[in-house]
XYZ file of C-alpha atoms in Angstrom:
630
model
C -11.372 41.611 -49.567
C -14.125 44.124 -50.328
C -17.756 43.910 -49.244
C -18.937 43.896 -52.857
C -17.066 40.622 -53.367
C -19.548 39.102 -50.904
C -22.624 41.054 -52.048
C -23.800 40.826 -55.635
C -26.833 41.820 -57.697
C -28.359 38.358 -57.322
C -28.404 38.691 -53.501
C -30.052 42.136 -53.406
C -33.805 42.700 -52.915
C -34.755 46.373 -53.345
C -38.403 45.849 -52.470
C -39.010 43.213 -49.812
C -42.480 41.708 -49.987
C -42.381 40.493 -46.372
C -44.262 42.309 -43.608
C -43.160 40.223 -40.584
C -39.809 39.259 -39.083
C -40.092 35.498 -39.874
C -41.115 36.312 -43.458
C -38.133 38.671 -43.930
C -35.767 35.961 -42.723
C -37.360 33.434 -45.107
C -37.152 35.829 -48.062
C -33.467 36.656 -47.489
C -32.549 33.002 -46.871
C -34.313 32.042 -50.125
C -32.345 34.761 -51.945
C -29.017 33.408 -50.701
C -30.042 29.850 -51.531
C -31.206 30.696 -55.071
C -27.872 32.468 -55.629
C -26.047 29.222 -54.759
C -24.492 30.515 -51.539
C -25.898 27.832 -49.207
C -25.378 24.076 -48.904
C -28.454 23.542 -46.774
C -31.168 26.210 -46.626
C -32.996 24.706 -43.642
C -29.859 24.319 -41.507
C -28.784 27.876 -42.279
C -32.210 29.189 -41.297
C -31.999 27.215 -38.020
C -28.657 28.898 -37.281
C -30.165 32.330 -38.021
C -33.140 31.667 -35.730
C -30.856 30.341 -32.979
C -28.919 33.606 -33.145
C -32.181 35.582 -32.960
C -33.253 33.595 -29.876
C -30.222 34.947 -27.965
C -31.349 38.507 -28.681
C -32.733 40.266 -31.714
C -30.304 41.397 -34.411
C -32.578 44.354 -35.019
C -30.040 46.886 -33.728
C -32.383 49.867 -33.927
C -32.394 53.003 -36.061
C -34.153 51.057 -38.815
C -31.398 48.430 -39.277
C -31.325 44.643 -38.811
C -28.337 42.356 -39.372
C -29.425 38.709 -39.069
C -26.286 36.586 -39.213
C -24.926 33.115 -38.626
C -21.680 31.195 -38.979
C -22.380 27.609 -39.984
C -21.278 24.725 -42.193
C -24.588 25.149 -44.052
C -22.959 28.085 -45.908
C -21.215 27.062 -49.143
C -19.615 30.447 -49.887
C -19.392 33.440 -47.489
C -21.945 35.959 -48.734
C -24.265 38.865 -47.986
C -27.908 39.424 -48.839
C -29.353 42.941 -48.800
C -33.042 43.725 -48.421
C -34.897 47.032 -48.376
C -38.405 47.612 -47.015
C -39.807 51.104 -47.639
C -42.697 50.600 -45.199
C -40.601 48.968 -42.494
C -41.036 45.664 -40.648
C -41.506 45.030 -36.923
C -38.245 43.178 -36.190
C -38.133 43.275 -32.341
C -35.543 46.033 -32.672
C -33.700 47.409 -29.657
C -35.450 50.781 -29.956
C -38.858 49.293 -30.809
C -38.840 50.942 -34.252
C -39.544 49.129 -37.544
C -36.526 48.029 -39.590
C -36.087 49.158 -43.218
C -32.547 48.000 -44.005
C -31.584 44.334 -43.768
C -28.169 42.763 -44.296
C -28.136 38.987 -43.843
C -24.621 37.686 -43.231
C -23.763 34.110 -44.208
C -20.347 33.082 -42.837
C -19.088 29.576 -43.474
C -17.755 27.403 -40.646
C -14.252 27.616 -42.089
C -14.446 31.255 -43.181
C -10.984 32.811 -43.285
C -10.078 35.917 -41.333
C -10.269 38.127 -44.401
C -13.912 37.195 -44.991
C -14.833 37.766 -41.360
C -13.063 41.120 -41.131
C -14.884 42.284 -44.269
C -18.253 41.324 -42.780
C -17.346 43.080 -39.545
C -16.441 46.245 -41.470
C -19.951 46.357 -42.920
C -21.394 46.311 -39.390
C -19.445 49.431 -38.421
C -20.245 51.217 -41.696
C -23.933 50.988 -40.830
C -23.297 53.252 -37.841
C -22.866 56.131 -40.331
C -26.248 57.913 -40.832
C -25.273 59.205 -44.316
C -24.534 55.665 -45.476
C -27.840 54.445 -44.052
C -29.807 57.216 -45.738
C -28.060 56.495 -49.026
C -29.181 52.859 -48.868
C -32.773 53.940 -48.169
C -32.737 56.132 -51.275
C -31.119 53.536 -53.578
C -33.071 52.903 -56.789
C -30.991 50.080 -58.325
C -28.662 47.243 -57.416
C -25.743 49.133 -58.992
C -26.473 52.159 -56.822
C -26.328 49.961 -53.688
C -23.005 48.429 -54.752
C -21.454 51.802 -55.690
C -22.546 53.332 -52.371
C -21.010 50.440 -50.432
C -17.753 50.700 -52.386
C -17.500 54.426 -51.702
C -18.234 54.110 -47.993
C -15.853 51.170 -47.608
C -12.952 53.167 -49.061
C -13.545 55.877 -46.461
C -13.708 53.255 -43.723
C -10.449 51.641 -44.794
C -8.715 55.018 -44.613
C -9.942 55.404 -41.023
C -8.524 52.001 -40.029
C -5.007 53.364 -39.807
C -4.226 52.715 -36.173
C -5.416 50.493 -33.375
C -3.761 52.534 -30.652
C -5.560 54.635 -28.048
C -7.973 56.806 -29.967
C -6.976 60.253 -28.668
C -3.959 61.405 -26.764
C -4.081 65.117 -26.056
C -3.551 67.479 -23.160
C -7.272 68.238 -22.919
C -8.280 64.586 -22.537
C -10.730 63.937 -19.711
C -9.196 60.553 -18.890
C -8.668 57.040 -20.206
C -11.458 54.481 -20.535
C -10.887 50.914 -21.731
C -13.498 48.613 -23.221
C -13.898 45.013 -24.362
C -16.654 43.999 -26.789
C -17.718 40.465 -27.721
C -20.788 38.700 -29.095
C -21.370 34.957 -29.649
C -20.689 34.983 -33.410
C -18.114 37.773 -33.275
C -19.181 39.260 -36.582
C -21.630 42.119 -36.177
C -22.427 43.339 -32.653
C -18.819 43.027 -31.457
C -17.645 45.668 -33.911
C -20.761 47.845 -33.872
C -20.488 48.151 -30.105
C -16.782 49.002 -30.413
C -17.457 51.660 -33.045
C -20.312 53.220 -31.055
C -18.075 53.516 -27.987
C -15.158 54.978 -29.970
C -17.336 57.508 -31.800
C -19.025 58.697 -28.614
C -15.704 58.934 -26.751
C -14.325 61.104 -29.556
C -17.336 63.449 -29.198
C -16.829 63.614 -25.426
C -13.060 64.225 -25.598
C -12.285 60.984 -23.764
C -9.318 58.727 -24.508
C -10.529 55.209 -25.248
C -9.132 51.913 -26.372
C -11.484 49.089 -27.347
C -10.458 45.440 -27.524
C -12.651 43.328 -29.825
C -13.121 39.593 -29.231
C -14.401 38.647 -32.690
C -14.407 35.629 -34.964
C -10.884 36.418 -36.101
C -9.607 36.476 -32.528
C -8.714 39.226 -30.071
C -7.782 42.517 -31.729
C -6.351 45.636 -30.118
C -5.602 43.724 -26.911
C -5.477 45.816 -23.744
C -2.069 45.931 -22.097
C -1.320 45.644 -18.374
C -0.011 49.223 -18.368
C -3.232 50.572 -19.923
C -5.376 48.589 -17.484
C -3.356 49.985 -14.586
C -3.908 53.639 -15.527
C -7.496 53.407 -16.796
C -10.198 55.337 -14.906
C -12.672 52.553 -15.623
C -13.306 49.547 -17.840
C -16.400 48.608 -19.849
C -16.955 44.938 -20.685
C -19.817 44.794 -23.208
C -19.991 41.085 -23.937
C -22.365 38.159 -24.361
C -19.700 35.478 -24.258
C -16.758 34.670 -22.069
C -13.863 37.104 -22.155
C -10.615 37.212 -20.205
C -11.454 38.817 -16.856
C -8.666 37.911 -14.412
C -6.579 40.871 -15.645
C -9.231 43.315 -14.346
C -9.022 42.176 -10.720
C -9.237 45.202 -8.420
C -10.317 47.595 -11.209
C -13.700 49.310 -11.542
C -15.530 47.340 -14.228
C -18.970 47.806 -15.815
C -20.254 44.440 -17.108
C -23.124 44.832 -19.593
C -24.590 43.039 -22.633
C -22.897 43.853 -25.954
C -25.979 45.720 -27.217
C -25.602 48.258 -24.404
C -22.406 49.445 -26.073
C -24.516 50.282 -29.138
C -27.565 51.640 -27.297
C -26.044 53.714 -24.490
C -22.332 54.399 -25.105
C -22.375 57.877 -23.519
C -23.865 56.583 -20.273
C -21.300 53.767 -20.050
C -18.343 56.034 -20.817
C -19.513 58.620 -18.263
C -19.900 55.970 -15.558
C -16.500 54.424 -16.342
C -14.828 57.852 -16.376
C -16.391 58.827 -13.039
C -15.524 55.505 -11.424
C -19.221 54.748 -11.036
C -18.756 50.981 -11.291
C -18.223 48.087 -8.865
C -14.693 46.907 -8.158
C -14.218 43.594 -9.953
C -13.044 40.764 -7.700
C -11.724 37.832 -9.682
C -12.583 34.507 -8.093
C -9.622 32.216 -8.556
C -9.731 29.386 -11.031
C -11.661 31.004 -13.835
C -9.705 32.681 -16.560
C -12.791 34.273 -17.969
C -16.225 35.520 -17.045
C -19.462 35.788 -18.932
C -21.285 39.101 -18.906
C -24.736 38.334 -20.140
C -26.488 40.789 -17.923
C -25.736 44.133 -16.471
C -25.271 44.368 -12.745
C -24.365 40.715 -12.634
C -24.060 39.337 -9.102
C -20.919 37.520 -8.115
C -19.924 35.171 -5.321
C -22.124 32.730 -3.438
C -25.417 34.016 -4.861
C -24.178 33.906 -8.458
C -22.998 30.294 -8.113
C -26.176 29.215 -6.345
C -28.441 30.850 -8.945
C -26.452 29.249 -11.760
C -27.200 25.856 -10.213
C -30.871 26.566 -9.532
C -31.597 28.087 -12.956
C -30.114 25.058 -14.725
C -31.912 22.691 -12.365
C -35.362 24.239 -12.960
C -36.089 22.601 -16.352
C -35.605 19.177 -14.716
C -37.814 20.231 -11.799
C -40.584 21.640 -13.986
C -40.587 18.972 -16.699
C -40.047 16.023 -14.393
C -42.322 17.363 -11.670
C -45.288 17.890 -13.975
C -44.852 14.393 -15.450
C -44.955 12.987 -11.903
C -48.054 15.072 -11.189
C -49.822 13.788 -14.299
C -49.010 10.218 -13.272
C -50.763 10.876 -9.920
C -54.005 11.610 -11.792
C -54.301 7.878 -12.443
C -53.955 7.268 -8.718
C -51.305 8.197 -6.168
C -49.757 4.705 -6.484
C -50.828 3.925 -10.050
C -47.137 3.678 -11.004
C -46.665 0.656 -8.706
C -47.308 -2.733 -10.443
C -48.260 -4.209 -7.039
C -50.990 -1.630 -6.426
C -54.614 -2.328 -7.515
C -54.708 1.064 -9.321
C -51.641 0.207 -11.442
C -51.606 1.814 -14.889
C -48.820 1.270 -17.437
C -48.931 4.867 -18.724
C -48.805 6.227 -15.164
C -45.691 4.119 -14.553
C -44.122 5.403 -17.783
C -44.761 9.005 -16.756
C -43.410 8.391 -13.261
C -40.318 6.574 -14.539
C -39.461 9.415 -16.917
C -40.350 12.257 -14.567
C -39.393 10.824 -11.185
C -36.980 8.017 -11.900
C -34.918 10.011 -14.385
C -35.587 13.746 -14.891
C -36.337 14.446 -11.224
C -33.522 12.121 -10.133
C -31.060 14.361 -12.011
C -32.191 17.451 -10.121
C -29.562 17.383 -7.351
C -26.606 16.270 -9.550
C -27.428 19.005 -12.099
C -27.748 21.610 -9.333
C -24.344 20.623 -7.961
C -22.716 20.361 -11.389
C -23.668 23.854 -12.484
C -22.672 25.383 -9.138
C -19.250 23.787 -9.636
C -19.081 25.025 -13.224
C -19.913 28.581 -12.119
C -17.013 28.481 -9.671
C -14.319 26.773 -11.763
C -15.617 26.845 -15.338
C -15.973 23.563 -17.224
C -13.371 21.594 -15.187
C -15.542 22.120 -12.084
C -18.614 20.492 -13.638
C -17.723 16.780 -13.423
C -16.422 16.670 -9.813
C -19.387 18.712 -8.556
C -21.927 16.637 -10.493
C -20.459 13.382 -9.185
C -20.616 14.836 -5.678
C -24.267 15.755 -6.264
C -24.995 12.241 -7.507
C -23.426 10.813 -4.336
C -25.601 13.148 -2.235
C -28.774 12.176 -4.099
C -28.146 8.445 -3.790
C -27.038 8.342 -0.182
C -29.718 10.312 1.632
C -27.856 13.637 1.799
C -30.520 15.202 -0.413
C -30.728 18.832 -1.396
C -28.414 20.056 1.375
C -25.767 17.520 0.364
C -26.154 18.582 -3.275
C -25.527 22.230 -2.424
C -22.420 21.288 -0.446
C -21.219 19.044 -3.285
C -21.557 21.866 -5.825
C -19.393 24.276 -3.867
C -16.998 21.525 -2.791
C -16.425 20.274 -6.356
C -15.925 23.798 -7.705
C -13.431 24.892 -5.089
C -11.546 21.589 -5.198
C -10.845 22.309 -8.884
C -9.863 25.913 -8.052
C -7.314 24.445 -5.624
C -6.085 21.939 -8.209
C -5.570 24.731 -10.730
C -3.315 26.505 -8.253
C -1.421 23.321 -7.345
C -0.730 22.376 -10.974
C -0.174 25.934 -12.248
C 3.606 25.435 -12.388
C 3.544 22.329 -14.569
C 5.374 22.704 -17.905
C 3.270 24.324 -20.644
C 3.586 21.127 -22.685
C 1.292 19.441 -20.143
C -1.425 22.132 -20.268
C -3.511 19.997 -22.618
C -3.650 17.197 -20.033
C -5.091 19.351 -17.264
C -8.745 19.596 -18.390
C -8.975 16.053 -19.781
C -7.000 14.076 -17.189
C -5.611 15.921 -14.159
C -8.647 17.979 -13.089
C -11.296 15.273 -13.627
C -9.184 12.500 -12.087
C -8.144 14.292 -8.901
C -11.270 16.467 -8.759
C -13.710 13.553 -8.851
C -11.660 11.497 -6.411
C -11.174 14.271 -3.831
C -14.779 15.505 -4.053
C -16.174 11.981 -3.902
C -13.986 10.964 -0.983
C -14.918 14.042 1.070
C -18.597 13.511 0.282
C -18.570 9.871 1.423
C -16.315 10.312 4.446
C -17.331 13.755 5.767
C -20.532 15.136 4.210
C -23.082 12.372 3.586
C -23.604 11.313 7.218
C -24.225 14.781 8.754
C -26.260 15.999 5.744
C -28.469 12.916 5.940
C -28.953 13.483 9.675
C -29.887 17.132 9.096
C -32.420 16.111 6.430
C -34.013 13.507 8.690
C -34.039 15.863 11.666
C -35.674 18.629 9.656
C -38.240 16.186 8.316
C -39.129 14.922 11.815
C -39.301 18.494 13.145
C -41.700 19.575 10.388
C -43.790 16.424 10.741
C -44.116 17.020 14.472
C -45.140 20.668 14.161
C -48.410 21.665 15.750
C -51.057 23.634 13.875
C -49.803 27.002 15.123
C -46.211 26.329 14.098
C -47.336 25.132 10.670
C -49.331 28.333 10.198
C -46.236 30.411 10.980
C -44.089 28.380 8.585
C -46.696 28.706 5.812
C -46.993 32.449 6.502
C -43.219 32.920 6.229
C -42.733 30.733 3.132
C -45.690 32.302 1.310
C -44.513 35.832 2.106
C -40.945 35.058 0.999
C -42.219 34.119 -2.455
C -43.564 37.657 -2.979
C -40.789 39.815 -1.523
C -38.493 39.804 -4.570
C -40.556 37.714 -7.026
C -37.924 35.422 -8.501
C -34.938 36.871 -6.666
C -32.804 35.262 -3.939
C -35.476 35.323 -1.199
C -38.063 33.794 -3.524
C -35.552 31.176 -4.687
C -34.552 30.362 -1.103
C -38.176 29.538 -0.231
C -38.577 27.543 -3.453
C -35.357 25.597 -2.791
C -36.550 24.823 0.757
C -39.852 23.465 -0.597
C -38.012 21.268 -3.121
C -35.721 19.982 -0.365
C -38.766 18.999 1.690
C -40.310 17.127 -1.269
C -37.026 15.251 -1.644
C -37.298 14.313 2.036
C -40.902 13.129 1.657
C -42.568 16.125 3.355
C -44.968 17.686 0.834
C -46.617 20.356 3.020
C -44.109 23.245 2.913
C -44.031 23.276 -0.883
C -47.806 23.647 -1.033
C -47.391 26.929 0.880
C -44.529 27.908 -1.433
C -46.534 27.412 -4.629
C -49.619 29.121 -3.222
C -47.495 32.116 -2.208
C -45.822 32.223 -5.622
C -49.105 32.179 -7.562
C -50.744 35.012 -5.616
C -48.772 38.139 -6.778
C -49.557 37.878 -10.522
C -53.099 36.620 -9.851
C -53.783 39.384 -7.320
C -52.445 42.051 -9.683
C -54.471 40.640 -12.581
C -57.609 40.733 -10.436
C -56.844 44.305 -9.346
C -56.515 45.472 -12.969
C -59.966 43.984 -13.604
C -61.710 45.326 -10.494
C -60.005 48.710 -10.156
C -59.520 49.842 -13.757
C -59.084 53.498 -12.802
C -55.940 52.638 -10.803
C -54.000 51.304 -13.805
C -52.831 52.614 -17.183
C -54.063 51.091 -20.456
C -50.792 49.194 -20.872
C -50.971 47.868 -17.304
C -54.518 46.635 -17.873
C -53.349 44.722 -20.961
C -50.455 43.244 -18.981
C -52.929 42.300 -16.264
C -54.558 39.795 -18.617
C -51.174 38.090 -19.066
C -50.772 37.944 -15.293
C -53.832 35.676 -15.044
C -52.002 33.098 -17.163
C -48.617 33.556 -15.481
C -50.116 33.319 -12.008
C -52.081 30.193 -12.902
C -48.833 28.625 -14.165
C -46.909 29.537 -10.961
C -44.699 32.151 -12.667
C -44.291 34.769 -9.930
C -42.057 36.872 -12.194
C -45.187 37.991 -14.066
C -45.699 40.555 -11.287
C -42.241 42.132 -11.647
C -43.188 44.951 -14.110
C -45.900 46.142 -11.713
C -43.604 45.856 -8.678
C -40.836 47.742 -10.477
C -43.115 50.655 -11.403
C -44.759 50.975 -7.966
C -42.773 48.947 -5.383
C -44.020 50.705 -2.239
C -47.600 49.601 -2.911
C -47.351 46.455 -5.033
C -44.772 44.560 -2.960
C -46.482 44.971 0.468
C -49.878 44.078 -1.038
C -48.377 40.989 -2.686
C -46.498 39.877 0.434
C -49.622 40.071 2.602
C -51.739 38.102 0.097
C -49.028 35.494 -0.441
C -48.398 35.058 3.283
C -52.121 34.486 3.908
C -52.291 31.942 1.054
C -49.267 30.058 2.428
C -50.671 30.005 5.946
C -54.086 28.775 4.741
C -52.462 25.986 2.715
C -50.769 24.787 5.895
C -53.922 25.276 7.965
C -55.917 23.116 5.534
C -53.141 20.495 5.743
C -52.391 20.526 2.012
C -49.379 18.616 0.662
C -47.949 19.144 -2.826
C -45.934 16.225 -4.243
C -45.216 18.044 -7.541
C -42.516 20.751 -7.443
C -44.106 22.906 -10.146
C -47.141 23.202 -12.380
C -49.526 25.733 -10.834
C -53.181 25.100 -11.610
C -52.299 21.930 -13.537
C -51.215 20.047 -10.404
C -53.800 21.284 -7.899
C -55.970 18.236 -8.563
C -53.288 15.865 -7.248
C -52.472 17.583 -3.941
C -52.575 15.605 -0.704
C -55.685 16.873 1.061
C -58.654 18.747 -0.360
C -57.795 20.400 -3.727
C -60.781 22.757 -3.428
C -59.482 24.082 -0.113
C -56.045 24.586 -1.703
C -57.640 26.504 -4.562
C -59.584 28.526 -2.004
C -56.331 29.412 -0.199
C -54.856 30.807 -3.425
C -58.046 32.695 -4.332
C -58.285 34.289 -0.873
C -54.643 35.397 -1.077
C -55.176 36.859 -4.571
C -58.343 38.698 -3.487
C -56.521 40.204 -0.471
C -53.705 41.433 -2.741
C -56.207 42.876 -5.233
C -58.193 44.711 -2.519
C -55.040 46.120 -0.935
C -53.893 47.391 -4.338
C -57.308 48.949 -4.891
C -56.968 50.774 -1.565
C -53.283 51.730 -1.785
C -52.917 52.758 -5.430
C -53.996 56.208 -6.554
C -56.253 56.736 -9.585
C -54.349 57.146 -12.860
C -54.392 60.651 -14.333
C -55.886 60.112 -17.799
C -55.641 63.741 -18.875
C -53.383 64.248 -21.884
């Protein structure tokens, strides 16, 4: 099938009226709908926007390829739009987009349709083709140009073997590309890597994991002799085969944006050795430099738990505004709405916190089969006094129990493979995890929780100050990283145990870095660039909302000054919160939950302000004036 069988005159717009990204999407969707290509315009637009939310389809160099595969498409089709002035489309290179191809793939699109759409994506990598589209004066000229370029492309698609095999080759690099829809970025990334390798005189073979399946699959022999492997993917790909090899794991767009850098690193062996953790046949590569092992599994659990913590915690906090016991029908301050808020936030959303934490730790270890056993283990921990510690244990226990089951049942006949995920793994996984939790884990974990609670309750003023100092400082060391998350997790565990004081220090420490930086950009304008001063305004909001990560851009650009200044301010804020005997029953919320703290809310606010002022003053002293000369 040819591209011009999917693109026609009635889906071409040579002069887009739109000047914004949302308007361009609307205009192209309307064009497809008016041409009778869509069953449901609204559903198709939702699918397009969902794809954009993962990352922008503005690939840079003036091109955007919004695309979606959905049942809302009646007939697979293309819409083409041209904007002479360009539109800000959140492109990878920050440049306006002039050329737009909107791809509409139906849910049941056959392989021929999908391969044709993928071919268009790689054609756009040719600068002559792009320039020809920019100069097009009529719909016929667009169609003729596409036909001509497609014929050249089809001639190139002669072989899927290793691209170059010559005596002067610098070595062999292998790559795998994959994006969620498997239509555009998968093939553009593959083409960019192949073209750059050809320029560099490097042998390369690229496996594509697209909508039509795996193409150009890497063989065991090729993997064995490769200097390095690039996995540019935003969905799960088969990773077990790369165990022991040097593998660069990056987002799919990196294959388009920086192919030379990736090929050079792979060729030089400048990549970590991939260690496959048994049980998972695949691995997701949504971010470069992805951590593996204990930290990766723990962060997967915490990141998925956070929405329950934030949403449920703030609902609990709002219910406290009617009175600390306004949710209790037996209390004189009882309020129906307060009870509703508390039931939703505390009785349900917050109650799911530990099971969700455990479930997603288990899923990180053993993929989907690990989710149910780990979540059941987390539920047992939550309902039997084992708390946060028990939930962590349950997550790892459930995941590794399923890893063990996969090994035990690996030799079953292939005809029984379909029973493993729906019967064998959940049945034995839930039973074994649950039994170990009840018989071995719950008792000791409950005792540890109670012991820790009694120890913290019995702390003297000096010891509390030290704890607050440490927890507050930890929140600022890596601003959202493992140390920050460890302090946050500890505070949540204490709330679960009924001790609200440590988490007050945690939140105070987490609010200080962005607030202190924001204050510094206001007070010491000559120490910051124009862009930093604009970002400083955003830090006021992020700090007030307890989003420590707002300080990361400043810390990344000047770590030797920003991090120490932030740690000192945060540590002081945490210590003061403990000194003033402040308890925080809500796990999140920033300024919105200060009013409901146990103790004096004004003193808590003062603790945060003092910490922020200290950070700001230290930055004013440590940072050098910005050179404004051009």
